[in-house]
Coordinates of C-alpha atoms and ligand atoms in Angstrom, one line a residue:
M161 CA 75.0 -91.0 -60.4
L162 CA 72.5 -93.8 -61.3
S163 CA 73.4 -93.8 -64.9
G164 CA 74.7 -97.2 -65.9
K165 CA 74.3 -98.7 -62.4
N166 CA 72.7 -102.1 -62.1
V167 CA 69.7 -101.9 -59.7
L168 CA 68.2 -105.2 -58.4
L169 CA 64.8 -104.4 -57.1
A170 CA 63.0 -107.0 -54.9
I171 CA 59.3 -106.5 -54.4
T172 CA 57.6 -108.3 -51.5
G173 CA 53.9 -108.7 -50.6
S174 CA 52.5 -105.4 -49.4
I175 CA 49.9 -103.1 -50.9
A176 CA 52.7 -100.7 -51.5
A177 CA 54.0 -103.1 -54.2
Y178 CA 51.9 -101.2 -56.7
K179 CA 54.1 -98.2 -56.1
S180 CA 57.2 -100.2 -57.1
A181 CA 56.1 -99.9 -60.7
Y182 CA 56.8 -96.1 -60.3
L183 CA 60.1 -97.0 -58.6
V184 CA 61.2 -99.1 -61.6
R185 CA 60.3 -96.1 -63.8
G186 CA 62.2 -93.7 -61.6
F187 CA 65.4 -95.9 -61.7
I188 CA 65.1 -96.4 -65.5
K189 CA 64.6 -92.6 -66.0
S190 CA 67.8 -92.0 -64.1
G191 CA 69.6 -94.2 -66.5
A192 CA 70.0 -97.3 -64.3
N193 CA 69.6 -100.9 -65.5
V194 CA 66.9 -102.6 -63.5
K195 CA 66.1 -106.2 -62.9
V196 CA 63.2 -107.1 -60.7
I197 CA 62.6 -110.1 -58.3
V198 CA 59.1 -110.7 -57.0
T199 CA 57.8 -112.9 -54.2
E200 CA 54.7 -115.1 -54.7
S201 CA 52.7 -112.7 -52.5
A202 CA 53.9 -109.6 -54.3
L203 CA 52.1 -110.9 -57.4
Q204 CA 48.8 -110.4 -55.7
F205 CA 49.4 -106.6 -55.9
V206 CA 51.4 -106.1 -59.1
T207 CA 51.9 -108.1 -62.3
K208 CA 55.1 -109.5 -63.9
V209 CA 54.0 -108.0 -67.2
T210 CA 53.9 -104.5 -65.7
L211 CA 57.3 -104.9 -64.2
S212 CA 59.0 -106.5 -67.1
T213 CA 57.6 -103.9 -69.5
L214 CA 58.9 -101.1 -67.3
S215 CA 62.2 -102.6 -66.5
K216 CA 62.8 -104.0 -70.0
N217 CA 64.0 -107.2 -68.4
P218 CA 62.4 -110.5 -67.5
V219 CA 61.1 -110.7 -63.9
Y220 CA 62.5 -113.3 -61.6
K221 CA 60.4 -115.3 -59.1
D222 CA 61.5 -118.9 -59.0
F223 CA 64.7 -120.9 -59.3
L224 CA 63.2 -123.0 -62.1
K225 CA 63.1 -121.1 -65.4
D226 CA 62.0 -123.9 -67.7
E227 CA 60.5 -127.0 -66.2
H228 CA 61.0 -129.0 -69.5
T229 CA 64.7 -128.4 -69.8
G230 CA 65.5 -127.8 -66.1
E231 CA 67.0 -124.4 -67.0
W232 CA 67.3 -122.4 -63.8
N233 CA 67.7 -118.8 -62.7
N234 CA 71.0 -118.2 -61.1
H235 CA 70.7 -116.2 -57.9
V236 CA 74.5 -115.9 -57.5
E237 CA 74.9 -114.4 -60.9
L238 CA 72.0 -112.0 -60.3
G239 CA 73.5 -111.0 -57.0
S240 CA 76.9 -110.3 -58.5
W241 CA 75.3 -108.4 -61.4
S242 CA 73.8 -105.9 -59.0
D243 CA 75.6 -102.7 -57.9
I244 CA 72.8 -102.2 -55.4
M245 CA 69.9 -104.3 -54.1
V246 CA 66.7 -102.4 -53.1
I247 CA 63.9 -104.3 -51.3
A248 CA 60.8 -102.2 -51.6
P249 CA 58.3 -102.7 -50.2
A250 CA 59.8 -104.9 -47.5
T251 CA 57.1 -106.5 -45.3
A252 CA 57.5 -107.4 -41.6
N253 CA 57.7 -111.1 -42.7
T254 CA 60.5 -110.2 -45.1
L255 CA 62.5 -108.4 -42.5
S256 CA 62.2 -111.4 -40.2
N257 CA 63.4 -113.7 -43.1
L258 CA 66.3 -111.5 -43.9
V259 CA 67.4 -111.6 -40.2
T260 CA 67.2 -115.3 -39.8
G261 CA 68.9 -116.0 -43.1
K262 CA 66.1 -118.1 -44.6
A263 CA 66.8 -119.1 -48.2
N264 CA 63.6 -120.9 -49.2
S265 CA 62.7 -118.6 -52.1
F266 CA 64.6 -117.2 -55.1
F267 CA 64.4 -113.7 -53.5
L268 CA 65.9 -114.8 -50.2
A269 CA 68.7 -116.9 -51.8
T270 CA 69.6 -113.9 -54.0
F271 CA 69.7 -111.6 -50.9
L272 CA 72.1 -114.0 -49.1
S273 CA 74.4 -114.2 -52.1
C274 CA 74.4 -110.5 -52.9
N275 CA 77.6 -108.7 -52.0
S276 CA 76.3 -105.2 -53.1
P277 CA 74.9 -102.7 -50.6
V278 CA 71.3 -103.5 -49.7
F279 CA 68.6 -101.0 -49.0
V280 CA 65.2 -101.9 -47.5
A281 CA 62.1 -99.8 -47.5
P282 CA 59.7 -101.3 -45.0
A283 CA 55.9 -101.0 -45.5
M284 CA 53.3 -102.2 -43.0
D285 CA 50.6 -101.1 -40.7
L286 CA 51.6 -98.8 -37.8
D287 CA 51.2 -101.4 -35.1
M288 CA 53.2 -103.9 -37.0
F289 CA 55.9 -101.3 -37.5
Q290 CA 55.9 -100.4 -33.8
N291 CA 56.0 -104.0 -32.8
K292 CA 59.2 -104.9 -30.8
S293 CA 60.1 -107.8 -33.2
T294 CA 60.0 -105.5 -36.2
K295 CA 62.1 -102.9 -34.4
H296 CA 64.5 -105.6 -33.3
N297 CA 64.8 -107.0 -36.9
L298 CA 65.4 -103.5 -38.3
D299 CA 68.0 -102.9 -35.7
I300 CA 69.8 -106.2 -36.4
L301 CA 69.7 -105.5 -40.2
S302 CA 71.0 -102.0 -39.7
K303 CA 73.9 -103.3 -37.5
R304 CA 74.8 -105.8 -40.3
G305 CA 75.1 -102.9 -42.8
V306 CA 71.7 -103.1 -44.5
K307 CA 70.5 -99.5 -45.0
I308 CA 66.9 -98.8 -43.9
I309 CA 64.8 -96.3 -45.8
D310 CA 62.4 -95.2 -43.0
P311 CA 58.7 -95.4 -43.9
G312 CA 56.6 -92.2 -43.9
S313 CA 53.5 -91.3 -41.9
G314 CA 50.0 -90.9 -43.2
E315 CA 46.9 -92.8 -44.0
L316 CA 47.5 -96.5 -44.2
A317 CA 45.7 -99.2 -46.1
S318 CA 44.0 -100.3 -42.9
G319 CA 42.4 -96.9 -42.7
L320 CA 44.5 -96.0 -39.6
D321 CA 46.9 -93.1 -39.6
G322 CA 50.5 -93.4 -38.6
K323 CA 54.0 -94.5 -39.5
G324 CA 54.4 -97.5 -41.8
R325 CA 53.8 -96.2 -45.4
M326 CA 56.6 -97.2 -47.7
E327 CA 58.6 -94.1 -48.6
E328 CA 57.5 -92.5 -51.9
P329 CA 59.3 -93.9 -55.0
E330 CA 60.8 -90.5 -56.0
Q331 CA 62.3 -90.3 -52.4
I332 CA 63.7 -93.8 -52.7
V333 CA 65.4 -93.0 -56.0
D334 CA 66.8 -89.8 -54.4
V335 CA 68.2 -91.8 -51.4
I336 CA 69.9 -94.3 -53.8
N337 CA 71.2 -91.5 -56.0
Q338 CA 72.6 -89.8 -52.9
Y339 CA 74.2 -93.0 -51.8
F340 CA 76.2 -93.2 -55.1
L341 CA 77.0 -89.5 -54.8
D342 CA 78.5 -90.1 -51.3
Q343 CA 80.5 -93.1 -52.7
A344 CA 82.0 -90.9 -55.5
T345 CA 85.0 -90.1 -53.4
L346 CA 87.2 -90.1 -56.5
K347 CA 85.1 -87.8 -58.7
N348 CA 87.1 -85.8 -61.3
I349 CA 90.2 -88.0 -60.7
N350 CA 91.7 -89.6 -63.8
I351 CA 92.9 -93.1 -63.2
L352 CA 94.9 -95.1 -65.7
I353 CA 95.2 -98.8 -65.1
S354 CA 97.1 -101.5 -67.0
A355 CA 96.0 -105.1 -66.8
G356 CA 96.7 -108.6 -68.1
P357 CA 99.7 -110.1 -69.8
T358 CA 101.5 -108.9 -72.9
Y359 CA 102.2 -111.2 -75.8
E360 CA 105.6 -110.8 -77.6
S361 CA 105.4 -112.2 -81.1
I362 CA 107.9 -114.9 -82.2
D363 CA 106.2 -115.5 -85.6
P364 CA 102.6 -115.1 -86.9
V365 CA 101.3 -118.0 -84.7
R366 CA 103.5 -118.0 -81.6
F367 CA 104.3 -115.7 -78.8
I368 CA 106.0 -115.4 -75.4
G369 CA 103.4 -114.6 -72.8
N370 CA 102.5 -115.2 -69.2
Y371 CA 99.6 -116.6 -67.1
S372 CA 98.2 -113.2 -66.0
S373 CA 94.4 -113.3 -66.1
G374 CA 93.9 -109.5 -65.8
K375 CA 91.4 -110.0 -62.9
M376 CA 93.2 -107.8 -60.4
G377 CA 93.5 -104.8 -62.9
F378 CA 89.8 -105.2 -63.9
A379 CA 88.7 -105.3 -60.3
L380 CA 90.7 -102.1 -59.7
A381 CA 89.0 -100.5 -62.7
K382 CA 85.6 -101.5 -61.5
E383 CA 86.2 -100.2 -57.9
A384 CA 87.7 -96.9 -59.1
E385 CA 84.7 -96.4 -61.4
N386 CA 82.3 -97.1 -58.5
R387 CA 84.0 -94.3 -56.6
G388 CA 83.3 -91.9 -59.4
A389 CA 86.8 -91.8 -61.0
C390 CA 87.3 -91.4 -64.8
V391 CA 88.9 -94.7 -65.6
E392 CA 90.9 -95.8 -68.6
L393 CA 92.0 -99.4 -68.8
I394 CA 94.8 -100.6 -71.0
S395 CA 94.4 -104.3 -71.3
G396 CA 96.5 -107.1 -72.6
P397 CA 94.8 -110.2 -74.1
V398 CA 92.3 -111.4 -71.5
S399 CA 88.8 -112.8 -71.6
L400 CA 87.1 -110.4 -69.2
K401 CA 84.1 -108.1 -69.6
T402 CA 84.9 -104.4 -69.5
P403 CA 83.5 -102.9 -66.3
K404 CA 80.8 -100.4 -67.1
N405 CA 81.7 -96.7 -67.8
V406 CA 85.4 -97.8 -68.1
K407 CA 87.2 -96.8 -71.3
R408 CA 89.2 -99.9 -72.4
T409 CA 91.9 -100.1 -75.0
N410 CA 93.3 -103.5 -76.0
I411 CA 96.9 -104.1 -76.7
R412 CA 99.1 -107.1 -77.3
S413 CA 102.7 -106.3 -76.9
A414 CA 104.8 -104.4 -74.3
L415 CA 105.6 -101.8 -77.0
E416 CA 101.9 -101.3 -77.7
M417 CA 101.2 -100.9 -74.0
K418 CA 103.9 -98.4 -73.6
K419 CA 102.5 -96.2 -76.4
E420 CA 98.9 -96.2 -74.9
I421 CA 100.1 -95.5 -71.4
E422 CA 102.5 -92.8 -72.5
D423 CA 99.8 -91.1 -74.6
R424 CA 97.6 -90.7 -71.5
F425 CA 100.2 -90.1 -68.7
S426 CA 100.2 -86.3 -68.7
T427 CA 96.5 -86.1 -68.1
T428 CA 96.5 -88.9 -65.5
D429 CA 96.3 -88.4 -61.8
V430 CA 97.0 -92.0 -60.8
L431 CA 98.8 -94.7 -62.8
I432 CA 98.4 -98.3 -61.6
M433 CA 100.5 -100.7 -63.5
S434 CA 99.0 -104.0 -62.6
A435 CA 99.8 -105.6 -66.0
A436 CA 102.3 -108.4 -66.1
V437 CA 104.4 -106.8 -68.9
A438 CA 106.8 -109.2 -70.5
D439 CA 110.4 -108.3 -69.6
F440 CA 111.8 -109.7 -72.8
Q441 CA 110.7 -109.8 -76.5
P442 CA 112.3 -111.7 -79.4
T443 CA 114.8 -109.5 -81.2
E444 CA 112.9 -110.2 -84.3
S445 CA 109.5 -111.5 -85.1
A446 CA 109.6 -113.9 -88.1
I447 CA 107.3 -112.9 -91.0
N448 CA 106.4 -116.5 -91.8
K449 CA 105.7 -119.4 -89.4
I450 CA 109.0 -120.9 -88.3
K451 CA 109.4 -124.5 -89.5
K452 CA 110.4 -127.2 -87.1
A453 CA 113.3 -128.3 -89.2
E454 CA 116.0 -128.6 -86.5
A455 CA 116.0 -130.7 -83.4
K456 CA 116.8 -127.6 -81.4
M457 CA 116.2 -123.9 -81.9
S458 CA 117.0 -120.8 -80.0
I459 CA 115.3 -117.4 -79.9
T460 CA 117.3 -114.3 -79.1
L461 CA 115.5 -112.0 -76.8
K462 CA 116.0 -108.3 -75.9
K463 CA 114.7 -106.4 -73.0
T464 CA 111.4 -104.6 -73.3
P465 CA 111.3 -101.0 -72.2
D466 CA 110.3 -100.6 -68.5
I467 CA 107.1 -98.5 -69.0
L468 CA 106.7 -97.8 -65.3
K469 CA 110.3 -96.8 -64.6
D470 CA 110.5 -94.5 -67.7
L471 CA 107.2 -92.7 -66.8
A472 CA 107.8 -92.5 -63.0
K473 CA 111.0 -90.5 -63.8
K474 CA 108.8 -87.9 -65.5
K475 CA 106.0 -87.8 -62.9
K476 CA 104.9 -84.4 -61.7
K477 CA 101.5 -84.5 -59.8
Q478 CA 100.9 -88.2 -60.6
I479 CA 100.6 -91.0 -58.0
V480 CA 102.4 -94.0 -59.6
I481 CA 101.8 -97.5 -58.3
G482 CA 103.5 -100.7 -59.5
F483 CA 102.9 -104.3 -58.8
A484 CA 105.5 -106.9 -57.8
L485 CA 104.9 -110.6 -58.2
E486 CA 107.7 -112.4 -56.4
T487 CA 108.6 -116.0 -55.7
E488 CA 111.5 -115.4 -53.2
S489 CA 113.0 -112.6 -51.1
E490 CA 109.6 -111.0 -51.7
K491 CA 109.8 -107.9 -49.5
K492 CA 113.5 -107.2 -50.3
N493 CA 112.8 -107.3 -54.0
A494 CA 109.6 -105.2 -53.7
Y495 CA 111.5 -102.5 -51.8
Q496 CA 114.2 -102.5 -54.4
K497 CA 111.8 -102.2 -57.3
M498 CA 109.9 -99.4 -55.6
K499 CA 113.2 -97.5 -55.2
Q500 CA 114.6 -98.2 -58.6
K501 CA 111.4 -97.3 -60.3
N502 CA 110.7 -94.2 -58.3
L503 CA 107.2 -95.4 -57.2
D504 CA 104.9 -93.9 -54.6
A505 CA 103.9 -97.5 -53.7
I506 CA 104.3 -101.0 -54.8
V507 CA 101.7 -103.8 -54.3
L508 CA 103.4 -107.0 -53.5
N509 CA 101.9 -110.4 -54.0
S510 CA 103.8 -113.7 -53.6
L511 CA 103.3 -116.9 -55.5
K512 CA 104.2 -118.7 -52.3
D513 CA 100.9 -117.6 -50.8
K514 CA 98.2 -120.1 -51.6
G515 CA 95.3 -118.4 -53.6
A516 CA 97.4 -115.4 -54.5
G517 CA 98.7 -114.3 -57.9
F518 CA 97.8 -115.2 -61.5
G519 CA 94.4 -116.6 -62.3
Y520 CA 92.9 -116.8 -58.8
N521 CA 89.8 -114.8 -57.8
T522 CA 91.6 -114.1 -54.6
N523 CA 94.8 -112.3 -53.7
K524 CA 97.0 -111.6 -50.7
V525 CA 98.9 -108.3 -50.9
T526 CA 101.2 -106.0 -49.0
I527 CA 101.1 -102.4 -50.0
I528 CA 104.6 -100.9 -49.5
T529 CA 105.5 -97.2 -49.6
P530 CA 108.8 -95.6 -48.7
L531 CA 107.3 -94.8 -45.2
E532 CA 105.0 -97.7 -44.3
E533 CA 104.0 -101.3 -45.0
M534 CA 100.4 -102.6 -44.9
N535 CA 99.8 -106.3 -44.9
Y536 CA 96.4 -107.7 -45.9
E537 CA 94.7 -111.0 -45.5
L538 CA 93.8 -113.3 -48.4
K539 CA 90.6 -112.0 -49.9
T540 CA 88.7 -111.7 -53.2
K541 CA 90.3 -109.5 -55.8
D542 CA 87.2 -107.2 -55.5
L543 CA 88.0 -106.6 -51.9
V544 CA 91.7 -106.2 -52.5
A545 CA 90.8 -103.5 -55.0
K546 CA 88.9 -101.7 -52.3
D547 CA 92.0 -101.8 -50.0
I548 CA 94.2 -100.4 -52.8
L549 CA 91.7 -97.7 -53.7
N550 CA 91.3 -96.8 -50.0
F551 CA 95.1 -96.3 -49.9
I552 CA 95.0 -94.2 -53.1
E553 CA 92.2 -92.0 -51.6
K554 CA 94.4 -91.4 -48.6
C555 CA 97.4 -90.4 -50.8
I556 CA 95.1 -88.0 -52.7
L557 CA 93.9 -86.4 -49.5
D558 CA 97.4 -86.0 -48.0
Ligands
C5P785 O1 110.5 -105.4 -62.6 P1 109.2 -106.1 -62.6 O2 108.7 -106.6 -64.0 O3 109.0 -107.2 -61.6 O4 108.2 -104.9 -62.2 C1 106.8 -105.1 -62.1 C2 106.1 -103.8 -62.3 O5 106.7 -103.1 -63.4 C3 104.7 -103.9 -62.7 O6 103.9 -102.8 -62.1 C4 104.7 -103.9 -64.2 O7 103.4 -103.5 -64.7 C5 105.8 -102.9 -64.5 N1 106.5 -103.2 -65.7 C6 106.6 -102.3 -66.8 N2 107.3 -102.5 -67.9 C7 108.0 -103.7 -68.0 C8 108.0 -104.6 -67.0 C9 107.2 -104.4 -65.9 O8 106.0 -101.2 -66.6 N3 108.7 -103.9 -69.1

């Protein structure tokens, strides 16, 4: 389950930091990509060279990357790169800083800007671990959703015997692996997603297109993959990176999209048509560039095939979901489309809602089925993708 996952490992200043080198190896052996952050005090126990060699990546410590040019390490980018953040070892001081929300180091700022799940593996002497403040800090972190990997018992660096030893690296890798296994709620499910606009050619240099950025479809593909689904993404022209482990096919026109979707439909369990497929295409695409000879010109258009409608007619086991982007009579139009196109659900977004629709990183949707209607708040497209996938999971279980 760790294969291809991005693990961000933060190492803080405990003697157990030397074991983190084994932890890096364990993650790498499991096929994960690993980036390491160290605190100043962690470097008293383990070196950057060891960690960068094992992780095959530069090690991060400070905001400033190059003092001559002012180039800096971007904590926000690093946080969003990660599929998971693991803080091991986490000292008592670190736990306290995580609770208070301090951001006076690259590590703490990255923690604050990281939206991925966070695991902490505490390491300290037994009395420090038993101390009420440590217990209280762990309790607060746990209530906030941080996952605690309990320390083991045994001989401690102080010579005392008790609970406080950082969990062994192999066990930590197992815990993280199990976490991803538990997340794989869509294992063995084939999900086909269309995203982005289509371009309908007028001549070799011009086209009819739309403003779709593809962000919603790509967020859906990423989230479905996170849940263990086998994801194929048919994408119109967009400038977005393919989510990892997702098989992407690029198309330009509605007809090309139709072919790619049709070819895969029979082996698909869920089809999500989030693409903004052009409704019309020029009846003919000129072979040569059209000259601007006349003061006026007109282009004759014909309807593109409705990919979703045609396929939903043939659906057997498939769950088929469409999108409706409306500017007026939103719900009425969405219900009509769902019915006309024989869909299991339609995701409605309205251009009237600020921050929703094309290009934004946020969206505000209503999921409509023949039986129910679910309204959601404006949120990031990554979070909207979670809502839609939760709904799909429910449909699969029913
Ligand atoms: O009818 P309308 O274009 O608003 O419907 C939107 C839904 O239909 C979207 O899910 C879109 O991907 C799909 N669609 C399609 N083929 C078309 C036009 C739209 O599959 N030619």
